[in-house]
């Protein structure tokens, strides 16, 4: 046993560190009664060769039986690395959440009873991070980003590429478009990617360029991605590309090209019964009719969108678009009340939704009653500023400007119009979904 641990002292340090973090234990707790915190840190970072007694005590405190921990051979590590990268490729193509949950559990279970080298542990952490990204699990994504950061200086070129790409996806998902752009542009590809990875990289890059208003770059990357996915019959991924290309053309005010891509996406969806995409396609077609000034058809498509969406947060996005359309064309009080109540009912099911949308519905209700309060204005604008939501800062400042202008309070109105223009440069964040 003594020779066993001395032979793999580096790996036992990594094992102790990984297991401690997995169990959410602090170094101070694990070290207490065994060694100093600094000494434990040196063991975990393989800066020191601890005695067998110390190692045994640490493993015992972690409830790990020393004789049940298996040391992997070089060949076994190679096979396990290939298995991890295969899981990464599957989740890249399909983004199946059930698959992601199952694989997270199986990977963590496997690594809790084997002694692996740091390079393999880094691959494990990168793949688990990718799986958590597909689930939109922010807390665990942050946890794994932190774990990988602590070993960043040990990453090889491909691992560094993966880490930057995954951080770009993370910041994209949580609407930090500047940081997502920073990481996607920081990637230095001095090696050949597999065709599927190249296509996914182009897709991620395209989405990030899109939200950063780099429309030409976005269309170029998304078209490359769409070409690969459609030729290789990854049709769900192809549909995502066509929807995103449609959004890009809409931003460029090329309405017909935008509509062509939405219709192509819908054609594939109907042929292959990929009904989960209908909601977002109908929503985007509705927004095109809104741009054309055809409010009736816009709302018809928004209604279809809500009927075809399962996710309540996605429904709320479309409810807001309906309310904006109704206000724009001074629709009846009954219609506005109906959609405000519809949105509030969804919000009642989730505190996160309440926090996100209560400002919108408060404004719409007070506008309907022709009594905008200073409290609501201040609270909502502060909320959107904090979120860096420049689209709504511009939109609502314009609404407030019109409200005060009609009340004859021209100085306040002018200030809101000025702010609306100032925030107009803020890019609208339109996302196909979690990547």
XYZ file of C-alpha atoms in Angstrom:
435
model
C 0.000 0.000 0.000
C 2.874 2.274 0.863
C 4.445 1.805 -2.572
C 1.052 2.260 -4.217
C 0.578 5.813 -2.920
C 4.194 6.864 -3.314
C 4.096 5.743 -6.923
C 1.139 8.045 -7.648
C 1.574 10.822 -5.073
C 0.761 13.539 -7.637
C -2.513 11.856 -8.529
C -3.573 11.249 -4.925
C -3.233 14.978 -4.284
C -5.527 15.719 -7.242
C -7.932 13.022 -6.061
C -8.162 14.507 -2.552
C -8.730 17.986 -3.984
C -11.416 16.854 -6.442
C -13.228 14.790 -3.816
C -13.097 17.616 -1.256
C -14.585 20.061 -3.769
C -17.191 17.506 -4.893
C -18.335 17.140 -1.275
C -18.358 20.954 -0.837
C -15.812 20.788 1.984
C -13.470 23.635 2.837
C -9.756 23.012 3.251
C -10.021 24.136 6.878
C -12.588 21.400 7.623
C -10.629 18.617 5.933
C -7.294 19.646 7.440
C -8.597 20.062 11.004
C -6.990 17.537 13.350
C -4.765 16.136 10.585
C -2.481 18.861 9.243
C -2.306 22.603 8.622
C -4.336 24.202 5.813
C -1.141 25.239 4.022
C 0.161 21.664 4.228
C -3.100 20.315 2.764
C -2.837 22.865 -0.034
C 0.657 21.597 -0.837
C -0.611 17.998 -0.899
C -3.482 18.927 -3.248
C -1.110 20.773 -5.578
C 1.494 17.966 -5.305
C 4.131 20.351 -3.928
C 4.978 17.941 -1.121
C 5.069 14.189 -0.495
C 2.943 13.568 2.589
C 3.278 10.581 4.869
C 1.089 7.510 4.380
C -0.567 8.281 7.713
C -1.642 11.790 6.661
C -2.955 10.518 3.313
C -4.895 7.723 5.035
C -6.453 10.153 7.544
C -7.498 12.579 4.795
C -9.067 9.790 2.732
C -10.845 8.437 5.800
C -12.317 11.880 6.518
C -13.523 11.952 2.914
C -15.136 8.507 3.484
C -12.903 6.940 0.859
C -11.608 3.397 1.305
C -7.952 3.389 0.313
C -8.171 -0.157 -1.074
C -11.178 0.620 -3.297
C -9.533 3.468 -5.178
C -8.245 2.159 -8.493
C -5.107 3.496 -10.161
C -5.567 3.871 -13.921
C -2.893 2.716 -16.325
C -1.735 5.020 -19.128
C -3.841 3.025 -21.608
C -6.938 3.214 -19.371
C -6.526 6.993 -19.062
C -6.312 7.245 -22.851
C -9.537 5.235 -23.280
C -11.373 7.293 -20.640
C -10.259 10.533 -22.294
C -11.706 9.297 -25.606
C -14.982 8.423 -23.839
C -15.157 11.928 -22.341
C -14.565 13.591 -25.714
C -17.240 11.365 -27.255
C -19.712 12.593 -24.605
C -18.652 16.163 -25.419
C -19.365 15.575 -29.113
C -22.781 14.000 -28.451
C -23.934 16.922 -26.274
C -22.555 19.342 -28.878
C -24.691 17.773 -31.597
C -27.884 16.983 -29.683
C -27.937 19.137 -26.514
C -30.220 16.558 -24.896
C -30.849 17.505 -21.263
C -31.717 13.986 -20.077
C -28.460 12.736 -21.613
C -26.583 15.589 -19.879
C -28.008 14.767 -16.431
C -27.250 11.054 -16.813
C -23.680 11.668 -17.966
C -22.895 14.142 -15.176
C -23.925 11.513 -12.615
C -21.998 8.684 -14.287
C -18.820 10.750 -14.780
C -18.766 11.976 -11.179
C -19.405 8.458 -9.881
C -16.592 6.996 -11.989
C -14.053 9.641 -10.963
C -14.905 9.242 -7.274
C -13.253 5.808 -7.241
C -10.287 6.151 -9.590
C -6.923 7.821 -9.361
C -6.403 9.850 -12.545
C -3.728 12.241 -13.751
C -4.328 15.982 -13.786
C -4.662 16.139 -17.575
C -7.540 13.648 -17.505
C -9.181 15.449 -14.569
C -9.070 18.702 -16.567
C -10.803 16.970 -19.505
C -13.393 15.596 -17.084
C -14.065 19.070 -15.681
C -14.321 20.618 -19.159
C -16.823 17.986 -20.311
C -18.924 18.294 -17.136
C -18.896 22.094 -17.585
C -20.201 21.585 -21.146
C -22.978 19.352 -19.815
C -23.996 21.904 -17.171
C -24.024 24.643 -19.840
C -26.530 22.582 -21.830
C -28.727 22.502 -18.701
C -28.392 26.249 -18.070
C -27.189 25.472 -14.528
C -25.408 28.724 -13.662
C -24.300 27.747 -10.153
C -22.595 24.531 -11.238
C -21.132 26.200 -14.331
C -19.477 28.792 -12.089
C -18.230 26.027 -9.800
C -16.577 24.151 -12.664
C -15.149 27.290 -14.259
C -13.527 28.033 -10.905
C -12.155 24.471 -10.676
C -10.607 24.693 -14.134
C -9.220 28.180 -13.457
C -7.212 26.768 -10.562
C -5.439 24.467 -13.037
C -5.402 26.888 -15.998
C -1.620 27.053 -16.185
C -1.626 23.261 -16.764
C -4.038 23.327 -19.737
C -2.722 22.112 -23.086
C -3.615 23.977 -26.317
C -6.832 22.092 -27.031
C -7.980 22.340 -23.405
C -7.320 26.096 -23.495
C -9.397 26.334 -26.672
C -12.259 24.405 -25.056
C -12.093 26.464 -21.865
C -12.245 29.798 -23.711
C -15.077 28.536 -25.927
C -17.074 27.280 -22.938
C -16.527 30.542 -21.051
C -17.734 32.417 -24.152
C -20.911 30.279 -24.139
C -21.354 30.878 -20.396
C -21.162 34.667 -20.742
C -23.424 34.537 -23.803
C -26.048 32.553 -21.893
C -26.041 35.082 -19.067
C -26.129 38.073 -21.431
C -22.637 39.461 -20.840
C -22.021 40.044 -24.522
C -18.722 41.910 -24.103
C -17.117 39.090 -22.118
C -18.472 36.466 -24.521
C -16.866 38.379 -27.412
C -13.610 38.732 -25.482
C -13.267 34.975 -24.994
C -14.327 33.959 -28.503
C -11.794 36.379 -30.005
C -9.081 35.331 -27.529
C -9.091 31.828 -28.990
C -5.921 31.128 -30.943
C -6.543 28.065 -33.115
C -3.135 26.740 -34.073
C -4.456 23.235 -34.686
C -7.086 21.498 -36.789
C -10.512 20.971 -35.220
C -12.792 18.098 -36.140
C -15.455 19.136 -38.710
C -18.251 18.961 -36.097
C -16.247 21.050 -33.625
C -15.394 23.595 -36.343
C -19.103 23.886 -37.198
C -20.069 24.349 -33.557
C -17.311 26.915 -33.059
C -18.645 28.842 -36.074
C -22.167 28.676 -34.628
C -21.084 29.946 -31.203
C -18.987 32.684 -32.833
C -21.934 33.657 -35.038
C -24.302 34.029 -32.078
C -21.775 36.116 -30.161
C -21.050 38.370 -33.156
C -24.812 38.728 -33.606
C -25.492 40.028 -30.088
C -22.487 42.339 -30.421
C -24.005 43.760 -33.617
C -21.182 42.514 -35.863
C -23.746 41.431 -38.427
C -21.509 40.612 -41.412
C -19.237 38.417 -39.280
C -22.293 36.763 -37.709
C -23.876 35.877 -41.060
C -20.575 34.526 -42.415
C -20.004 32.234 -39.410
C -23.624 31.081 -39.180
C -23.770 30.244 -42.897
C -20.630 28.095 -42.570
C -22.211 26.306 -39.625
C -25.567 25.846 -41.386
C -23.838 24.389 -44.453
C -22.059 21.716 -42.403
C -25.046 20.776 -40.229
C -27.488 20.517 -43.148
C -25.055 18.485 -45.316
C -24.441 16.079 -42.455
C -28.135 15.793 -41.504
C -27.852 17.377 -38.058
C -31.133 19.101 -38.802
C -31.921 20.490 -35.347
C -28.614 22.314 -35.421
C -29.294 23.481 -38.991
C -32.666 24.904 -37.895
C -30.955 26.844 -35.088
C -28.560 28.291 -37.662
C -31.331 29.393 -40.051
C -33.250 31.056 -37.206
C -30.118 32.931 -36.132
C -29.342 33.964 -39.722
C -32.913 35.264 -39.947
C -32.361 37.366 -36.821
C -29.099 38.698 -38.278
C -30.779 39.771 -41.528
C -33.617 41.342 -39.530
C -31.064 43.415 -37.599
C -29.609 44.502 -40.945
C -33.160 45.442 -42.038
C -33.028 42.918 -44.893
C -36.569 41.752 -44.261
C -37.027 39.412 -47.228
C -33.766 37.542 -46.565
C -34.749 37.277 -42.922
C -38.162 35.850 -43.802
C -36.614 33.380 -46.280
C -34.453 31.897 -43.523
C -37.370 31.641 -41.085
C -39.472 29.915 -43.749
C -36.622 27.517 -44.560
C -36.330 26.692 -40.856
C -40.107 26.129 -40.646
C -40.039 23.875 -43.736
C -37.484 21.593 -42.043
C -39.412 21.722 -38.760
C -42.669 20.681 -40.444
C -41.056 17.911 -42.499
C -39.198 16.397 -39.535
C -41.796 17.273 -36.866
C -39.288 19.301 -34.832
C -42.161 21.062 -33.088
C -40.022 22.511 -30.281
C -38.789 25.179 -32.742
C -42.215 26.393 -33.876
C -42.638 28.853 -31.013
C -39.458 30.803 -31.705
C -39.991 30.780 -35.486
C -43.545 32.120 -35.172
C -42.275 34.771 -32.747
C -39.634 35.970 -35.195
C -42.019 35.991 -38.158
C -44.351 38.073 -35.974
C -41.567 40.559 -35.322
C -41.051 40.914 -39.095
C -44.719 41.828 -39.567
C -44.325 44.339 -36.749
C -41.444 45.966 -38.649
C -43.636 46.048 -41.763
C -46.322 47.854 -39.739
C -48.812 44.981 -40.004
C -49.804 44.843 -36.342
C -52.706 42.422 -36.805
C -50.580 39.728 -38.462
C -47.746 40.349 -36.004
C -50.058 39.623 -33.065
C -51.515 36.580 -34.859
C -48.013 35.098 -35.131
C -47.177 36.045 -31.546
C -50.298 34.164 -30.423
C -49.195 31.120 -32.443
C -45.791 31.438 -30.833
C -47.232 31.273 -27.308
C -49.441 28.313 -28.263
C -46.343 26.407 -29.415
C -44.010 27.273 -26.540
C -43.622 25.013 -23.519
C -41.178 27.145 -21.553
C -42.899 29.856 -19.483
C -39.930 32.232 -19.626
C -40.058 32.073 -23.433
C -43.812 32.703 -23.361
C -43.234 35.844 -21.288
C -40.881 37.248 -23.932
C -43.667 36.982 -26.517
C -46.263 38.428 -24.115
C -44.094 41.560 -23.879
C -43.948 41.819 -27.670
C -47.746 41.579 -27.841
C -48.165 44.329 -25.230
C -45.702 46.577 -27.057
C -47.652 46.032 -30.264
C -50.957 46.801 -28.539
C -49.599 50.012 -26.979
C -48.048 51.106 -30.268
C -51.427 50.965 -31.980
C -53.514 52.200 -29.020
C -55.524 48.986 -28.802
C -58.500 48.441 -26.537
C -58.179 48.403 -22.764
C -59.679 44.890 -22.689
C -56.924 43.416 -24.866
C -54.160 45.042 -22.853
C -55.676 43.918 -19.540
C -55.970 40.358 -20.843
C -52.278 40.100 -21.780
C -51.072 41.824 -18.605
C -53.098 39.314 -16.548
C -51.822 36.460 -18.738
C -48.216 37.494 -18.076
C -48.747 38.044 -14.357
C -50.324 34.604 -14.012
C -47.161 33.024 -15.449
C -45.022 35.182 -13.141
C -46.929 33.901 -10.111
C -45.520 30.425 -10.787
C -41.891 31.497 -10.372
C -40.193 34.131 -8.188
C -37.436 34.534 -10.769
C -40.052 35.464 -13.382
C -41.597 37.965 -10.937
C -38.251 39.671 -10.409
C -37.588 39.791 -14.150
C -40.990 40.909 -15.415
C -42.777 42.796 -12.625
C -41.293 46.091 -13.853
C -42.681 45.568 -17.346
C -46.180 44.739 -16.133
C -46.212 47.580 -13.577
C -45.444 50.068 -16.358
C -48.097 48.643 -18.703
C -50.744 48.675 -15.942
C -50.026 52.282 -14.954
C -49.991 53.408 -18.592
C -53.375 51.757 -19.033
C -54.686 53.719 -16.039
C -52.944 56.904 -17.280
C -51.110 57.369 -13.965
C -47.387 56.652 -14.268
C -45.808 57.036 -10.830
C -42.325 58.376 -10.160
C -41.637 55.278 -8.044
C -42.380 52.889 -10.928
C -40.328 54.934 -13.395
C -37.307 55.129 -11.094
C -37.496 51.469 -10.022
C -37.843 50.139 -13.567
C -35.076 52.287 -15.063
C -32.693 51.331 -12.250
C -33.519 47.662 -12.838
C -32.791 47.867 -16.574
C -29.585 49.855 -15.961
C -28.353 47.231 -13.523
C -29.007 44.533 -16.131
C -27.425 46.640 -18.892
C -30.666 46.116 -20.808
C -30.203 49.029 -23.216
C -33.046 47.963 -25.464
C -35.621 48.464 -22.712
C -33.900 51.559 -21.342
C -34.368 53.127 -24.766
C -37.879 51.741 -25.259
C -39.302 52.817 -21.900
C -37.603 56.223 -21.870
C -39.333 56.849 -25.179
C -42.667 55.675 -23.704
C -42.160 57.907 -20.641
C -41.232 60.838 -22.894
C -44.468 60.476 -24.845
C -46.480 60.150 -21.615
C -45.083 63.369 -20.098
C -45.284 65.230 -23.416
C -49.017 64.475 -23.586
C -49.313 65.759 -19.997
C -47.661 69.040 -21.014
C -44.573 68.369 -18.874
C -42.165 69.121 -21.696
C -38.925 69.417 -19.720
C -39.300 65.933 -18.190
C -40.422 64.574 -21.569
C -37.340 66.035 -23.285
C -35.068 64.411 -20.718
C -36.633 60.989 -21.322
C -36.435 61.414 -25.108
C -32.770 62.335 -24.751
C -32.112 59.192 -22.683
C -34.049 57.073 -25.186
C -31.750 58.291 -27.958
C -28.661 57.751 -25.779
C -29.527 54.102 -25.109
C -30.631 53.439 -28.683
C -27.090 52.260 -29.482
C -27.431 49.410 -26.969
C -27.790 46.129 -28.837
C -30.894 44.048 -28.573
C -30.102 40.629 -27.107
C -31.966 37.980 -29.102
C -31.047 34.411 -28.265
C -32.071 31.171 -29.939
C -31.749 29.314 -26.638
C -29.212 27.812 -24.285
C -26.239 26.514 -26.187
